[in-house]
C-alpha positions as MATLAB code, in Angstrom:
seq = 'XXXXXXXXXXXXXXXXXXXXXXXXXXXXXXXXXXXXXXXXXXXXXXXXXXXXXXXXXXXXXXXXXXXXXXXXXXXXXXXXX';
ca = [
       1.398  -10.131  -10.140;
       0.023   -7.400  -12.412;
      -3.286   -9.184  -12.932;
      -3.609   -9.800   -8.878;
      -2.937   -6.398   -7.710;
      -5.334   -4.911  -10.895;
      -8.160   -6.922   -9.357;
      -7.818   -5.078   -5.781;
      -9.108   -2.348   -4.742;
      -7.010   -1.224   -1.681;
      -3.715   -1.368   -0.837;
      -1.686   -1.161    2.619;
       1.045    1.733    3.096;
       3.700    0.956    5.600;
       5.551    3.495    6.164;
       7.608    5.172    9.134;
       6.649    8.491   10.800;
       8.641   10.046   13.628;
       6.187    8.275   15.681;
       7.371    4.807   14.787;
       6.285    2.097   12.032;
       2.480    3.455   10.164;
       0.048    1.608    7.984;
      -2.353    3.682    5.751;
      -4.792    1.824    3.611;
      -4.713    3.682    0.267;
      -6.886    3.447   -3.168;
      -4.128    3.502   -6.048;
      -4.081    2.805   -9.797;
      -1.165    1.327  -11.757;
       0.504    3.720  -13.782;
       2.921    2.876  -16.658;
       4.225    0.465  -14.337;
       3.959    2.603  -10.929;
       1.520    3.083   -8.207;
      -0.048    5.771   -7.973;
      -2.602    7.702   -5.391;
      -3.803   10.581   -4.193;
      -2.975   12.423   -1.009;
      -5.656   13.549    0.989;
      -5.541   16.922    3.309;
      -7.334   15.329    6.391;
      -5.919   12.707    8.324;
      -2.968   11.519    6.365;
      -1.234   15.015    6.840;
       1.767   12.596    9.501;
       1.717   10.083    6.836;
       2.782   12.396    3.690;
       5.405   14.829    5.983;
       6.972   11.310    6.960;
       7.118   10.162    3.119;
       9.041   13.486    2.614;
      11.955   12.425    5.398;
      11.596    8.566    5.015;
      10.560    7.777    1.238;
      11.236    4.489    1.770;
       8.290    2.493    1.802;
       6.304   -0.891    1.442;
       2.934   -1.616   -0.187;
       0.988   -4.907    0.068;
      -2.144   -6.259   -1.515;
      -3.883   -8.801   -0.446;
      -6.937  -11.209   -0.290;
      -8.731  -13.222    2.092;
     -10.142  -16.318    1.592;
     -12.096  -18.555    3.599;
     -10.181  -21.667    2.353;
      -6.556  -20.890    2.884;
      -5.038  -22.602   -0.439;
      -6.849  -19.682   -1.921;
      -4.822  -16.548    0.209;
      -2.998  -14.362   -2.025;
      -0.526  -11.111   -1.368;
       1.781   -8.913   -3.274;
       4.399   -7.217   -1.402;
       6.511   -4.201   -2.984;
       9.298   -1.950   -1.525;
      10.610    1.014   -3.104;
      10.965    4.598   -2.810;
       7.646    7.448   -2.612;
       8.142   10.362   -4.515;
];
């Protein structure tokens, strides 16, 4: 799984704001075994106030193929901090 989410370059954020259920599409690197990114200050301002109240999140990676015996994903949950 490692390997797989090394070779992506985006990831999806789910997360929930006090709007309801939010996706962000993030760029991460692994980090001694965590993801990590970095928070921008425009746009994503909703996003990071609702990781403060609701840390729990999910993060997929995936990649689309063509052929469909070649679709792959990754899904984690966990906590943001």
């Amino acid at each position: 799984m490692e390997a797989f989410i090394e070779r992506q370059r985006t990831a999806r954020l789910a997360l929930t704001t006090e709007d309801g259920p939010h996706l962000l599409a993030i760029r991460f690197a692994l980090l001694d075994g965590a993801v990590v990114t970095v928070a921008g200050d425009e746009g994503e301002t909703p996003g990071l106030r609702a990781l403060y109240l609701r840390p729990e999140v999910a993060l997929l990676w995936d990649e689309y193929s063509e052929d469909w015996t070649r679709l792959g994903w990754v899904e984690a949950h966990g906590r943001a901090t």
